[in-house]
mmCIF file of C-alpha atoms and ligand atoms in Angstrom:
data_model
loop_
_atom_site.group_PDB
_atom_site.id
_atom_site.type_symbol
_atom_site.label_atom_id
_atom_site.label_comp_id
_atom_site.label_asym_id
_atom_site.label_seq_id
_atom_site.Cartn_x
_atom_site.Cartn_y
_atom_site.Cartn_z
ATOM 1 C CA UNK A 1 10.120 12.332 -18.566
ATOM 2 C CA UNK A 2 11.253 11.250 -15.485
ATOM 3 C CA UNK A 3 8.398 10.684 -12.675
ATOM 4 C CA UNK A 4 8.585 11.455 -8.804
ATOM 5 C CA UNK A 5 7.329 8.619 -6.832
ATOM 6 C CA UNK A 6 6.533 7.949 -3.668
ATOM 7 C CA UNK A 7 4.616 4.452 -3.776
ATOM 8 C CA UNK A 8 2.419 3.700 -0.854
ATOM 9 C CA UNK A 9 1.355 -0.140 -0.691
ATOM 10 C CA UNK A 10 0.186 -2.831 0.999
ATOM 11 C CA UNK A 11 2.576 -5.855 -0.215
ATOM 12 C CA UNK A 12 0.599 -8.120 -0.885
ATOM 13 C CA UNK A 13 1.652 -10.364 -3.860
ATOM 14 C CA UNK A 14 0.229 -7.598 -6.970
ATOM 15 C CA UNK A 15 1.925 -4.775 -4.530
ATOM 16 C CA UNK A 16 5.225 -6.887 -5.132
ATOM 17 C CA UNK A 17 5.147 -7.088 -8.637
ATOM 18 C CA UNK A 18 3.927 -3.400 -9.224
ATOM 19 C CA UNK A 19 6.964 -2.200 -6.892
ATOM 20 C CA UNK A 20 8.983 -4.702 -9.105
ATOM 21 C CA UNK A 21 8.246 -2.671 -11.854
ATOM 22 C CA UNK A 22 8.915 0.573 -10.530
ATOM 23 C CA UNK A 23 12.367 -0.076 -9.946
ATOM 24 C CA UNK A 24 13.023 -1.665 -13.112
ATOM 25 C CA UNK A 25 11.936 1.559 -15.171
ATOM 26 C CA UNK A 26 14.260 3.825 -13.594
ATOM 27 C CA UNK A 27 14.771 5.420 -16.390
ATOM 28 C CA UNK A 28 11.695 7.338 -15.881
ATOM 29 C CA UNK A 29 10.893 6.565 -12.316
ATOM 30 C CA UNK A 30 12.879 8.034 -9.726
ATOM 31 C CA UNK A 31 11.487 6.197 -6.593
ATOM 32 C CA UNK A 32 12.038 8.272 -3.957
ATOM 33 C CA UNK A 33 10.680 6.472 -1.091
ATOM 34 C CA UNK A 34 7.953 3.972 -0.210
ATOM 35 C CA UNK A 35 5.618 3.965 2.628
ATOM 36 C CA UNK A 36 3.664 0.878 3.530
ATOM 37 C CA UNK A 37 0.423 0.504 5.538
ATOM 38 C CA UNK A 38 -1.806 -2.346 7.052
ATOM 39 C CA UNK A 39 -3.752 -4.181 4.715
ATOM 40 C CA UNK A 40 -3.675 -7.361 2.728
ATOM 41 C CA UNK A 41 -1.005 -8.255 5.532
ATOM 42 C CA UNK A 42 -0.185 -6.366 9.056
ATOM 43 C CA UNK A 43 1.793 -3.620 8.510
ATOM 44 C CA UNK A 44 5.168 -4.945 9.891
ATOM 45 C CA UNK A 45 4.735 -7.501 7.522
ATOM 46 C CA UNK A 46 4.338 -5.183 4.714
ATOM 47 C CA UNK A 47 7.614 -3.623 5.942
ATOM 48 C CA UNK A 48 9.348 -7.102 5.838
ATOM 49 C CA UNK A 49 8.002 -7.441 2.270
ATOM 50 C CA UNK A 50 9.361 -4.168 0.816
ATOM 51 C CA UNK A 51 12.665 -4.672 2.276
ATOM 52 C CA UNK A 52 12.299 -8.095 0.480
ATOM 53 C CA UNK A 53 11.920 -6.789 -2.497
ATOM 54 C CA UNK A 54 14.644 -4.042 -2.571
ATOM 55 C CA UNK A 55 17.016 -6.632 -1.452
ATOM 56 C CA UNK A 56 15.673 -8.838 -4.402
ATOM 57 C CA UNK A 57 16.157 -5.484 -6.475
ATOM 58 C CA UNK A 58 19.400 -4.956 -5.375
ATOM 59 C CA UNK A 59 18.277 -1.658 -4.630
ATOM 60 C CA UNK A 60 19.748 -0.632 -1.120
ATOM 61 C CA UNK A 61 19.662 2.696 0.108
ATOM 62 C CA UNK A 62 15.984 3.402 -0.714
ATOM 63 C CA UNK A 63 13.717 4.493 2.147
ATOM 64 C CA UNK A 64 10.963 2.347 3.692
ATOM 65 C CA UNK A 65 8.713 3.716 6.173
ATOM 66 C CA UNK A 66 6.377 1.753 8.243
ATOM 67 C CA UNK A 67 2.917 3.783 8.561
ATOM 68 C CA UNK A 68 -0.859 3.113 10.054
ATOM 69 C CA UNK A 69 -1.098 -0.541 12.037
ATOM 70 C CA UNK A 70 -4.879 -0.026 11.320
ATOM 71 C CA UNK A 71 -7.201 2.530 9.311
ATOM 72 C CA UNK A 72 -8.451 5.502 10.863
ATOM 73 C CA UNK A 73 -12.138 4.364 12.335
ATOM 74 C CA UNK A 74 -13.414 0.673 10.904
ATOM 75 C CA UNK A 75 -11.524 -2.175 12.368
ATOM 76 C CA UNK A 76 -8.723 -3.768 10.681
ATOM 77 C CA UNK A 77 -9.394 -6.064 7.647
ATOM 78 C CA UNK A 78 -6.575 -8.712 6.111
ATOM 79 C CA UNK A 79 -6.046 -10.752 3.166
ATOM 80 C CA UNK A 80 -3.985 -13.412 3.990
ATOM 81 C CA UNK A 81 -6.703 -16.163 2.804
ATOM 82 C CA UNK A 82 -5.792 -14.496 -0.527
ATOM 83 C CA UNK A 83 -1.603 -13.279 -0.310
ATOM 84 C CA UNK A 84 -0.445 -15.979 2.250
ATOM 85 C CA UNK A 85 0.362 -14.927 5.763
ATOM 86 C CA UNK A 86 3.392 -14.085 4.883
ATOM 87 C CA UNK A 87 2.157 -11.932 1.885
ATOM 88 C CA UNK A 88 4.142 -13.455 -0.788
ATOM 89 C CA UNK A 89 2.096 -16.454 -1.817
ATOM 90 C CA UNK A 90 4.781 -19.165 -2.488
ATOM 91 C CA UNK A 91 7.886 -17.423 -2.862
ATOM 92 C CA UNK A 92 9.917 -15.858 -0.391
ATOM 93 C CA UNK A 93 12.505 -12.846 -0.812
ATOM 94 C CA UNK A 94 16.629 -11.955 0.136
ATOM 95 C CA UNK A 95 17.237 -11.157 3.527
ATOM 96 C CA UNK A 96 16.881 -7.377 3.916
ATOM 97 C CA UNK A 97 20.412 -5.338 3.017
ATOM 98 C CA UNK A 98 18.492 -2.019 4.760
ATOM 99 C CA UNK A 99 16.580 -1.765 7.376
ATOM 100 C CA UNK A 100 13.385 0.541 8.048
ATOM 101 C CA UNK A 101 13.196 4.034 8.620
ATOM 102 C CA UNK A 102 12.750 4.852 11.934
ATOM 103 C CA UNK A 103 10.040 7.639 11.075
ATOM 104 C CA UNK A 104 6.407 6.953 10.907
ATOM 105 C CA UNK A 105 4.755 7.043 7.284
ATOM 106 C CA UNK A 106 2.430 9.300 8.006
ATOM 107 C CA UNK A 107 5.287 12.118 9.287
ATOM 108 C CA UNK A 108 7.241 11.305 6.348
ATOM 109 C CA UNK A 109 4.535 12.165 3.684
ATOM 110 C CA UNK A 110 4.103 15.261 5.306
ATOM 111 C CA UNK A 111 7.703 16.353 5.482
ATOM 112 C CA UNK A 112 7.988 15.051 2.017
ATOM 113 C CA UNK A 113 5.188 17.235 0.183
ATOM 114 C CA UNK A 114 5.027 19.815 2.222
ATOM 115 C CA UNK A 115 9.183 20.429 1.286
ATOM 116 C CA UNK A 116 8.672 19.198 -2.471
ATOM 117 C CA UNK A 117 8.232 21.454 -5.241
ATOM 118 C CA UNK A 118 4.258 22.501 -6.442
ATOM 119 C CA UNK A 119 3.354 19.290 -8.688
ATOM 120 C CA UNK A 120 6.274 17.561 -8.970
ATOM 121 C CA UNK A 121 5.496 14.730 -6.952
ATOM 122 C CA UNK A 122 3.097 11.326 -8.540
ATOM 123 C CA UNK A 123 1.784 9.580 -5.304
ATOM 124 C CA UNK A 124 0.905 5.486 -6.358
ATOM 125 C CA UNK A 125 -1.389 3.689 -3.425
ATOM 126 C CA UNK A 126 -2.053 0.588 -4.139
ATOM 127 C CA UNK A 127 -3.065 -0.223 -0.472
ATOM 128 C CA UNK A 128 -5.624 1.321 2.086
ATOM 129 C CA UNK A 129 -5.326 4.851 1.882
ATOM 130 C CA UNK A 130 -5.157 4.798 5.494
ATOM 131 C CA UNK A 131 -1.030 6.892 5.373
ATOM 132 C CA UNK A 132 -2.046 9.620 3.222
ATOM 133 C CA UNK A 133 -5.656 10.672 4.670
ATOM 134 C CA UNK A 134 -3.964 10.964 7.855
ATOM 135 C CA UNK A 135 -1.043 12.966 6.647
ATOM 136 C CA UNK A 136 -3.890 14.842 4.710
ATOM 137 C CA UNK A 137 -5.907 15.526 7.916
ATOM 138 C CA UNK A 138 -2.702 16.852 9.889
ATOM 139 C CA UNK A 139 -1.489 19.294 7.057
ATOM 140 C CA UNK A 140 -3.699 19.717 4.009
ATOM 141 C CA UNK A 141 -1.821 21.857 2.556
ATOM 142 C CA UNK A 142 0.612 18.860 1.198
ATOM 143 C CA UNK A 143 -1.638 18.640 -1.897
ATOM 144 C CA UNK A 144 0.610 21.383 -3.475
ATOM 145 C CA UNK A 145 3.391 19.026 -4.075
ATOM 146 C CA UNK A 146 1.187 16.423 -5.713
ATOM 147 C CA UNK A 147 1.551 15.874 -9.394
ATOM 148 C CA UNK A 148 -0.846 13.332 -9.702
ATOM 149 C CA UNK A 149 -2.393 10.514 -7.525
ATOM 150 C CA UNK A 150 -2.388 7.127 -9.250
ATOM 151 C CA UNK A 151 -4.568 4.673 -7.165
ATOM 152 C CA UNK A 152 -5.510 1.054 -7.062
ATOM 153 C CA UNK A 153 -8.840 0.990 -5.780
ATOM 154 C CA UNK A 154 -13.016 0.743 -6.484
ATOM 155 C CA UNK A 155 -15.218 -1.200 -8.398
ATOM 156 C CA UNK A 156 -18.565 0.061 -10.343
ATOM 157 C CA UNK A 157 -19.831 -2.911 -12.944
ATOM 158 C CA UNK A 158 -17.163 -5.081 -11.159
ATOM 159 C CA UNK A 159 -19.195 -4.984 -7.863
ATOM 160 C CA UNK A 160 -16.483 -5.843 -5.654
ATOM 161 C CA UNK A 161 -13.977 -8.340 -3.976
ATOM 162 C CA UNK A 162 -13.539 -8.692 -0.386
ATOM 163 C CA UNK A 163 -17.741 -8.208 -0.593
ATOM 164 C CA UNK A 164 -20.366 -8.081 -3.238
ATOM 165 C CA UNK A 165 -20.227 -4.649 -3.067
ATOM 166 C CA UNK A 166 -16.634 -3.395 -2.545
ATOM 167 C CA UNK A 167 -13.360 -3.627 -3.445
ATOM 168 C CA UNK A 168 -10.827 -4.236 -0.744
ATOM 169 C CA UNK A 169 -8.751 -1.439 -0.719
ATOM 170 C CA UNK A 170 -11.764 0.856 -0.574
ATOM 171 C CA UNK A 171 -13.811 -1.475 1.919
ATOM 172 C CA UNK A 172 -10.692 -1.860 4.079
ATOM 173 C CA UNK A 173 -10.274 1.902 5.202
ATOM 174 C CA UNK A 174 -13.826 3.715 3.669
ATOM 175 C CA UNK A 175 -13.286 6.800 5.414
ATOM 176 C CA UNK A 176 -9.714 7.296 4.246
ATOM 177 C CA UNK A 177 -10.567 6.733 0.571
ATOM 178 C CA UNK A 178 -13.334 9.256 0.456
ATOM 179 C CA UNK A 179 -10.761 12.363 2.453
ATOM 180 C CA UNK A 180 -8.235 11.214 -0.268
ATOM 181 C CA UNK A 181 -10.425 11.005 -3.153
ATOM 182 C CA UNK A 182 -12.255 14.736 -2.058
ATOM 183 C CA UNK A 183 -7.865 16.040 -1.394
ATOM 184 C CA UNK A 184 -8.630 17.847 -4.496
ATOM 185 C CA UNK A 185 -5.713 16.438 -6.224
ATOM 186 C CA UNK A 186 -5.291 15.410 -9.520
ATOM 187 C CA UNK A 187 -6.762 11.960 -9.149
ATOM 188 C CA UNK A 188 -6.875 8.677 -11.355
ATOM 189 C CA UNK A 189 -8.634 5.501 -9.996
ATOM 190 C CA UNK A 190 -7.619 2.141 -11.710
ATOM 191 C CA UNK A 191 -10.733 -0.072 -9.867
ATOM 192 C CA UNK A 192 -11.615 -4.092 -10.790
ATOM 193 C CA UNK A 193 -13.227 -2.942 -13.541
ATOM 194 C CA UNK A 194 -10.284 -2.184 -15.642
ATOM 195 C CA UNK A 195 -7.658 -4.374 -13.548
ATOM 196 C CA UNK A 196 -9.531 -7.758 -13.856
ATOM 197 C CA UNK A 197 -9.146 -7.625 -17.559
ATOM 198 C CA UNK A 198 -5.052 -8.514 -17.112
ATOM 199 C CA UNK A 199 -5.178 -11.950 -15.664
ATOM 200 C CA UNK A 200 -1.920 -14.220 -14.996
ATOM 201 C CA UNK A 201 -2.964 -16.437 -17.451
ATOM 202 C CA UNK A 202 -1.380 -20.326 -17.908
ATOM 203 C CA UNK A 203 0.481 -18.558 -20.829
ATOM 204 C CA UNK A 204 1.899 -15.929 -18.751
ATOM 205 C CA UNK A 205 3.056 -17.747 -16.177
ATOM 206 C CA UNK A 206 4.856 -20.177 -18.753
ATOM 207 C CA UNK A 207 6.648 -16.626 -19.364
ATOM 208 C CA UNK A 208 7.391 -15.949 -15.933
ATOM 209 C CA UNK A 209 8.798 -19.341 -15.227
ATOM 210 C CA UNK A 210 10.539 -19.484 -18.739
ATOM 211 C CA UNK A 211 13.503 -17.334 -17.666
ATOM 212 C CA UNK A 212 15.777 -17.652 -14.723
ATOM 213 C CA UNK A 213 15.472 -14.076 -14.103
ATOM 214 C CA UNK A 214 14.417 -13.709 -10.272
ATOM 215 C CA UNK A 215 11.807 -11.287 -10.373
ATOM 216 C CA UNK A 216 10.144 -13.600 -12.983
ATOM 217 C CA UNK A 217 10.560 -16.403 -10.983
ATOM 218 C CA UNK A 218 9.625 -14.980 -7.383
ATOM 219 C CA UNK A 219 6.605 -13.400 -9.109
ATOM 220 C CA UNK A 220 5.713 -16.639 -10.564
ATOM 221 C CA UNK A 221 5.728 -18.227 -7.317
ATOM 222 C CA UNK A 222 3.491 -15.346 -5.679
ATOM 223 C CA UNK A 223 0.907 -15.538 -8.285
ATOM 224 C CA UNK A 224 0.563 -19.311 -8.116
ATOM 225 C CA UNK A 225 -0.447 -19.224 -4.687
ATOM 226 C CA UNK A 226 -2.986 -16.685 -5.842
ATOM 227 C CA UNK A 227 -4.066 -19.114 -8.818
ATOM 228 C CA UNK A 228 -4.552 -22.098 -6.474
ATOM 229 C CA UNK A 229 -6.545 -20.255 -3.852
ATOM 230 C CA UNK A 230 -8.519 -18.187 -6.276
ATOM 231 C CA UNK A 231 -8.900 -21.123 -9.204
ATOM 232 C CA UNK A 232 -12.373 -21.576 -8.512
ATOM 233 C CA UNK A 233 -12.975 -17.927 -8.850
ATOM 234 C CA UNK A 234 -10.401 -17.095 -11.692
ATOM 235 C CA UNK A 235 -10.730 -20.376 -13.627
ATOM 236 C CA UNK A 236 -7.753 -20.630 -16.268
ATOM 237 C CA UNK A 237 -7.946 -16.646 -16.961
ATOM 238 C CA UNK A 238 -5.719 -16.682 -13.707
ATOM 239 C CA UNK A 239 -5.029 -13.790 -10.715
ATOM 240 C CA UNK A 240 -5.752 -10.462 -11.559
ATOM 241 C CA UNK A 241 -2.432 -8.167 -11.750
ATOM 242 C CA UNK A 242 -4.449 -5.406 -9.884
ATOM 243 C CA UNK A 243 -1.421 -3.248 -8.863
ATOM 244 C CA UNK A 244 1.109 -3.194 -10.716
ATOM 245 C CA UNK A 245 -1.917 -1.280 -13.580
ATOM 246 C CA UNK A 246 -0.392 1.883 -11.067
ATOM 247 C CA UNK A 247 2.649 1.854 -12.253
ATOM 248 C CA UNK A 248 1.661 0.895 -16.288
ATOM 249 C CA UNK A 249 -0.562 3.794 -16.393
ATOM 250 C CA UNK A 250 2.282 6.173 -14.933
ATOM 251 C CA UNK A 251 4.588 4.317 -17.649
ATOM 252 C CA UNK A 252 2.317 4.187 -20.329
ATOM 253 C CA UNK A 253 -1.138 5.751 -19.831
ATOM 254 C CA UNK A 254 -2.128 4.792 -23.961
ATOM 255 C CA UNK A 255 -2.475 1.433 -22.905
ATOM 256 C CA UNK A 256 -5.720 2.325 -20.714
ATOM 257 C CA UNK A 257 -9.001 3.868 -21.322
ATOM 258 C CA UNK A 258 -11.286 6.256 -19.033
ATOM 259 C CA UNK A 259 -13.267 9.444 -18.769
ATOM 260 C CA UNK A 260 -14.125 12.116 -15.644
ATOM 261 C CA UNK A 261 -16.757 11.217 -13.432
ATOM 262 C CA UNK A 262 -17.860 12.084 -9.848
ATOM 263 C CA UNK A 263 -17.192 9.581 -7.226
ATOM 264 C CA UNK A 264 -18.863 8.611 -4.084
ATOM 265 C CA UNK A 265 -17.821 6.321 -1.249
ATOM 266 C CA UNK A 266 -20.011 4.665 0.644
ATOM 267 C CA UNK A 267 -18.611 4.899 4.705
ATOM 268 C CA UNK A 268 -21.564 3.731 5.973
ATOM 269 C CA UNK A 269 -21.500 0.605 8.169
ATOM 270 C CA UNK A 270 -24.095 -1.775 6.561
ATOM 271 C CA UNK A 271 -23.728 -4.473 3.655
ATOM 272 C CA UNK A 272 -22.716 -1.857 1.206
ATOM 273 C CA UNK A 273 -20.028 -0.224 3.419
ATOM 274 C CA UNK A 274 -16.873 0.880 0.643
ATOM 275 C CA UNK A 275 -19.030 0.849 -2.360
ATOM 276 C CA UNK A 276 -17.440 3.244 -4.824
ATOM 277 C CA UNK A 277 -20.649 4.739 -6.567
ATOM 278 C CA UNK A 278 -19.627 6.146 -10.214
ATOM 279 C CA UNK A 279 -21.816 9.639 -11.086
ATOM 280 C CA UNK A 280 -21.438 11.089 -14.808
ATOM 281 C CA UNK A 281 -20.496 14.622 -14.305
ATOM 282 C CA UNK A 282 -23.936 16.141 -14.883
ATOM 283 C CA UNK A 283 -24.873 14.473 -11.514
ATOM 284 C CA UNK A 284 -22.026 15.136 -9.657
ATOM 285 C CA UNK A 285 -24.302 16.420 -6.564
ATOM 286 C CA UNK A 286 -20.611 16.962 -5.161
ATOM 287 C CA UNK A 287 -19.041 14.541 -4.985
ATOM 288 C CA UNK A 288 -15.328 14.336 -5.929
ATOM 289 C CA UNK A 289 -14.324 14.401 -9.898
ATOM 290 C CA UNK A 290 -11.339 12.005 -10.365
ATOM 291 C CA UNK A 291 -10.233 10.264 -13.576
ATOM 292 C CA UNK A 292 -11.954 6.903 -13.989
ATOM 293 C CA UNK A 293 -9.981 3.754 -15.789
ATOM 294 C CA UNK A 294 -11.885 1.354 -17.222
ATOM 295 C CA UNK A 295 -10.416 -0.123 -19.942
ATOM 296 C CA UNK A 296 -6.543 -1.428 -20.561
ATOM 297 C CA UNK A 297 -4.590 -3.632 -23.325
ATOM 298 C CA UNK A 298 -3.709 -6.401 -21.069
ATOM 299 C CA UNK A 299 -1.127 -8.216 -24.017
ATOM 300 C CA UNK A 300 0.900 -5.043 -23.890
ATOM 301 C CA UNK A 301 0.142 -4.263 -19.872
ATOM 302 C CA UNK A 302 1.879 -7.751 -19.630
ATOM 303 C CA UNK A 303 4.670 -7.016 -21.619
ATOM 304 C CA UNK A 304 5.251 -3.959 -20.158
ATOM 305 C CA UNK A 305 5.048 -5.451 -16.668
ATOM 306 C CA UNK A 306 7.415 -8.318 -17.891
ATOM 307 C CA UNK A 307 9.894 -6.374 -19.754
ATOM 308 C CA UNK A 308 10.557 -3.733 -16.972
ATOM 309 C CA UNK A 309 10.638 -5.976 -14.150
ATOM 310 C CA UNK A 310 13.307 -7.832 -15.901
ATOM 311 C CA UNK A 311 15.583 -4.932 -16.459
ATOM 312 C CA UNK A 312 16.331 -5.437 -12.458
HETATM 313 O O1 RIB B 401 -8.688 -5.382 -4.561
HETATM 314 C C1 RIB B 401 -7.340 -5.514 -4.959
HETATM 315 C C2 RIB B 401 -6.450 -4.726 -4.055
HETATM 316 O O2 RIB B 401 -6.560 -5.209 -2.721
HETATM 317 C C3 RIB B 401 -4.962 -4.862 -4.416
HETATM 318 O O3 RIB B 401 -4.307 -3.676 -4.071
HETATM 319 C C4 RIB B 401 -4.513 -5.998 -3.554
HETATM 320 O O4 RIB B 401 -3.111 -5.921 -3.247
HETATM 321 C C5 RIB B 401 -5.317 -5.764 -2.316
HETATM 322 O O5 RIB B 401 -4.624 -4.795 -1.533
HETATM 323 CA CA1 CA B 402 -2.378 -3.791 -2.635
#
């Protein structure tokens, strides 16, 4: 089967790779456009980044949109201690062949879904959710074109990242990820509980670096950055490949485990601000049911990851 994508990201190193694969499998992903949004980096560096990486693809012709600067109330959060300030870590990327498109992110989603056929379209965030809640909140009727949402995001036994409580990409725009996760669309959430269990491990960047192949390579380079900063942290398990889980799932959801559950973000302003609170269904008290991941295979995650990337 051949997938519909439209991959909305923050890149960010893992947002790099995970778009890396994307456009190596497709055979069964037909990447239609990709919309990027502030986040790890500001958001015309994001836009810099993704025309990076379609140049390094050799993939001109596919359409970038720049969306939200900032999320819709909290104030703007960053991770450049983490990706660099130029988002890639170590590595840097072609000159761009294309050049943005001069529409806003948030006007093409809706033009997008609300012209695409009923379920035919698999939205991937592995950013803020900052693009979508707004296109959401103009026209919500653009959930009939949505296949499936596949989103990076959330922590429950992980606690969280960016705070002891929350992940960043919930923490970073709370009140967008709880309109998204309560769109009503078929929803999976791939949080730090499942995505630190694939690390970049010594032995996996050996395999990175042991080719010549340049998405190899320039993902090497962006996750050693990540490794150096974060060694203390990660030890020799190595950077978590957060994202790119997105696009494995879409590719090859046997390699991960999960189960229904109700979900509740926490948009409050205090400590706890972006906590993702997992319910079991039987105490839903209405809050959103979404498809939780909590498990993967990280050898054959890896492999997959390698393998497609390097069919670039
Ligand atoms: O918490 C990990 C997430 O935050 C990833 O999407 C990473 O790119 C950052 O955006
Ligand atoms: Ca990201």
């Amino acid at each position: 089967m051949t997938h519909q994508v439209i991959l909305d990201c923050d890149p960010g190193v893992d947002d790099c790779i995970a778009l890396l694969v994307a456009l190596g499998a497709s055979d069964r992903i037909d990447l239609q456009s990709i919309c990027v949004v502030a986040g790890n980096v500001p958001v015309d560096v994001c836009a810099r980044n993704a025309l990076g990486i379609l140049a390094l693809a050799k993939r001109d012709g596919l359409p970038v949109y720049s969306g939200c600067d900032r999320p819709l109330r909290v104030a703007p959060s960053f991770a450049e201690h983490i990706h660099g300030r130029s988002g890639l870590g170590d590595a840097t990327l072609p000159e761009a062949i294309d050049s943005l498109q001069s529409g806003h992110a948030v006007d093409h989603l809706c033009q997008a879904l609300s012209s695409a056929q009923p379920g035919s379209i698999t939205l991937v965030i592995t950013g803020p959710m900052t693009n979508f809640a707004a296109a959401l909140q103009r026209d919500p009727s653009i959930t009939q074109a949505v296949r499936e949402l596949i989103i990076m995001g959330g922590a429950d036994q992980a606690g969280g990242n960016i705070t002891d409580f929350a992940e960043f990409n919930i923490f970073a725009d709370p009140d967008a990820a709880r309109i998204v996760l309560e769109s009503g669309c078929r929803t999976t959430l791939i949080g730090l509980d499942a995505t630190l269990q694939i690390r970049c491990t010594p032995a996996r960047m050996q395999r990175l670096t042991g080719t010549d192949h340049p998405a190899s390579q320039t993902s090497a380079a962006m996750v050693a950055h990540v490794n150096r900063i974060y060694g203390e942290v990660y030890g020799a398990e190595g950077a978590a490949l957060h994202d790119p889980c997105t696009v494995g799932y879409l590719l090859e959801p046997e390699l991960f485990t999960g189960h229904e559950v109700a979900v509740e973000v926490d948009c409050s302003d205090g400590e706890t601000r972006g906590q993702t609170r997992i319910h079991p269904l039987d105490n839903a008290a209405g809050w959103p049911r979404i498809n939780w991941v909590t498990g993967l295979d990280d050898t054959a995650l890896f492999e997959l990851i390698v393998t497609e990337m390097e069919r670039l």
